[in-house]
């Protein structure tokens, strides 16, 4: 029996998501083709100029915009940001610091703080459980 390995490919939208770029801003040949795992790895290790430029200046997809602003994707929507933004637009928003952005950043900080608290609590519970299991021998 012979085994042959199929080349794993993905749609351009999936590759763009993995690369952290806005698909519509990528070159036409990227948008129209399929991307193999090897091609994706090559793009990640040695990005061409168009990819470096997109990552540097945008337009950026919502997850990247949210991360750069320090808010959630839902927070962006609540703030009325539904389109991709360039790095320049993101910096302008940060400088302007509208009320919705301040509120969403505070909310995100609380979410992060709560996540840390929960992880700590779970860690302590695991340690107690492990102590009981090993202490009972």
Coordinates of C-alpha atoms in Angstrom, one line a residue:
X1 CA 0.0 0.0 0.0
X2 CA 1.4 3.4 -1.0
X3 CA 0.6 6.5 0.9
X4 CA 0.6 9.8 -0.9
X5 CA 0.4 13.1 0.9
X6 CA -2.1 15.7 -0.3
X7 CA -1.0 19.3 -0.2
X8 CA -3.1 21.1 2.3
X9 CA -4.6 24.3 0.9
X10 CA -6.8 27.0 2.2
X11 CA -9.0 29.7 0.8
X12 CA -7.5 33.2 0.6
X13 CA -9.8 34.4 3.3
X14 CA -8.5 31.8 5.7
X15 CA -4.9 32.6 4.8
X16 CA -5.5 36.4 5.2
X17 CA -7.0 35.8 8.6
X18 CA -4.0 33.7 9.7
X19 CA -1.7 36.5 8.4
X20 CA -3.7 39.1 10.2
X21 CA -4.5 41.2 7.1
X22 CA -7.6 42.5 5.4
X23 CA -8.3 40.3 2.4
X24 CA -9.7 43.0 0.2
X25 CA -6.4 44.9 0.5
X26 CA -4.2 42.0 -0.6
X27 CA -3.1 41.7 -4.3
X28 CA -5.5 40.2 -6.8
X29 CA -3.4 37.0 -7.3
X30 CA -3.6 36.3 -3.6
X31 CA -7.3 36.8 -3.5
X32 CA -8.0 34.7 -6.5
X33 CA -5.8 31.7 -5.8
X34 CA -5.6 29.1 -3.1
X35 CA -2.8 29.1 -0.5
X36 CA -0.9 25.9 0.4
X37 CA 0.4 25.4 4.0
X38 CA 4.0 25.8 2.6
X39 CA 3.1 29.1 0.9
X40 CA 1.5 30.4 4.1
X41 CA 4.6 29.4 6.1
X42 CA 6.8 31.1 3.5
X43 CA 4.6 34.3 3.8
X44 CA 5.0 34.2 7.6
X45 CA 8.7 33.7 7.7
X46 CA 9.7 35.9 4.8
X47 CA 6.8 38.3 4.1
X48 CA 6.9 40.1 0.7
X49 CA 6.8 43.9 0.6
X50 CA 3.0 44.0 0.1
X51 CA 2.4 42.0 3.3
X52 CA 4.9 44.0 5.3
X53 CA 3.2 47.2 4.1
X54 CA -0.3 45.9 4.9
X55 CA 0.8 44.9 8.4
X56 CA 2.5 48.2 9.0
X57 CA -0.1 50.6 7.6
X58 CA -3.3 48.7 7.0
X59 CA -6.2 48.7 6.3
X60 CA -6.4 46.3 9.2
X61 CA -9.2 43.7 9.8
X62 CA -11.4 44.1 12.9
X63 CA -9.5 41.8 15.2
X64 CA -6.3 43.7 14.5
X65 CA -8.1 47.1 15.0
X66 CA -9.6 45.9 18.2
X67 CA -6.2 44.7 19.5
X68 CA -4.5 47.9 18.6
X69 CA -7.2 49.9 20.4
X70 CA -7.2 47.6 23.4
X71 CA -10.9 46.8 23.0
X72 CA -13.0 43.8 22.0
X73 CA -14.5 43.3 18.6
X74 CA -17.9 43.8 20.1
X75 CA -16.6 47.0 21.6
X76 CA -15.7 48.2 18.2
X77 CA -19.2 47.6 16.9
X78 CA -20.7 49.4 19.9
X79 CA -18.4 52.3 19.1
X80 CA -19.7 52.3 15.5
X81 CA -16.4 51.1 14.0
X82 CA -17.5 48.5 11.4
X83 CA -15.0 49.1 8.6
X84 CA -11.3 48.2 8.4
X85 CA -9.0 51.1 9.6
X86 CA -5.5 52.1 8.7
X87 CA -2.8 52.5 11.2
X88 CA -3.1 56.3 10.8
X89 CA -6.9 56.2 11.5
X90 CA -6.2 54.0 14.6
X91 CA -3.6 56.4 15.9
X92 CA -6.0 59.3 15.3
X93 CA -8.7 57.5 17.3
X94 CA -6.3 56.9 20.1
X95 CA -5.3 60.5 20.2
X96 CA -8.9 61.7 20.0
X97 CA -9.9 59.2 22.8
X98 CA -13.6 59.4 22.4
X99 CA -15.8 58.5 25.3
X100 CA -16.9 55.1 23.8
X101 CA -13.2 54.1 23.4
X102 CA -12.4 55.0 27.0
X103 CA -15.4 53.0 28.2
X104 CA -14.6 50.0 26.1
X105 CA -10.9 50.0 27.2
X106 CA -12.1 50.1 30.8
X107 CA -14.5 47.2 30.1
X108 CA -11.7 45.2 28.5
X109 CA -9.4 45.8 31.4
X110 CA -12.1 44.5 33.8
X111 CA -12.6 41.4 31.6
X112 CA -8.8 40.7 31.6
X113 CA -8.7 41.2 35.4
X114 CA -11.6 38.8 35.9
X115 CA -10.0 36.2 33.6
X116 CA -6.8 36.4 35.7
X117 CA -8.8 36.0 38.9
X118 CA -10.6 32.9 37.5
X119 CA -7.3 31.3 36.3
X120 CA -5.8 31.9 39.8
X121 CA -8.9 30.4 41.5
X122 CA -8.8 27.3 39.2
X123 CA -5.1 26.9 39.8
X124 CA -5.6 27.0 43.6
X125 CA -8.5 24.4 43.3
X126 CA -6.2 22.1 41.2
X127 CA -3.5 22.4 43.7
X128 CA -5.9 21.6 46.6
X129 CA -7.3 18.6 44.7
X130 CA -3.8 17.3 43.9
X131 CA -2.8 17.8 47.5
X132 CA -5.8 15.8 48.7
X133 CA -5.1 13.0 46.2
X134 CA -1.5 12.6 47.1
X135 CA -2.0 13.3 50.8
X136 CA -4.5 10.5 51.1
X137 CA -2.0 7.7 50.2

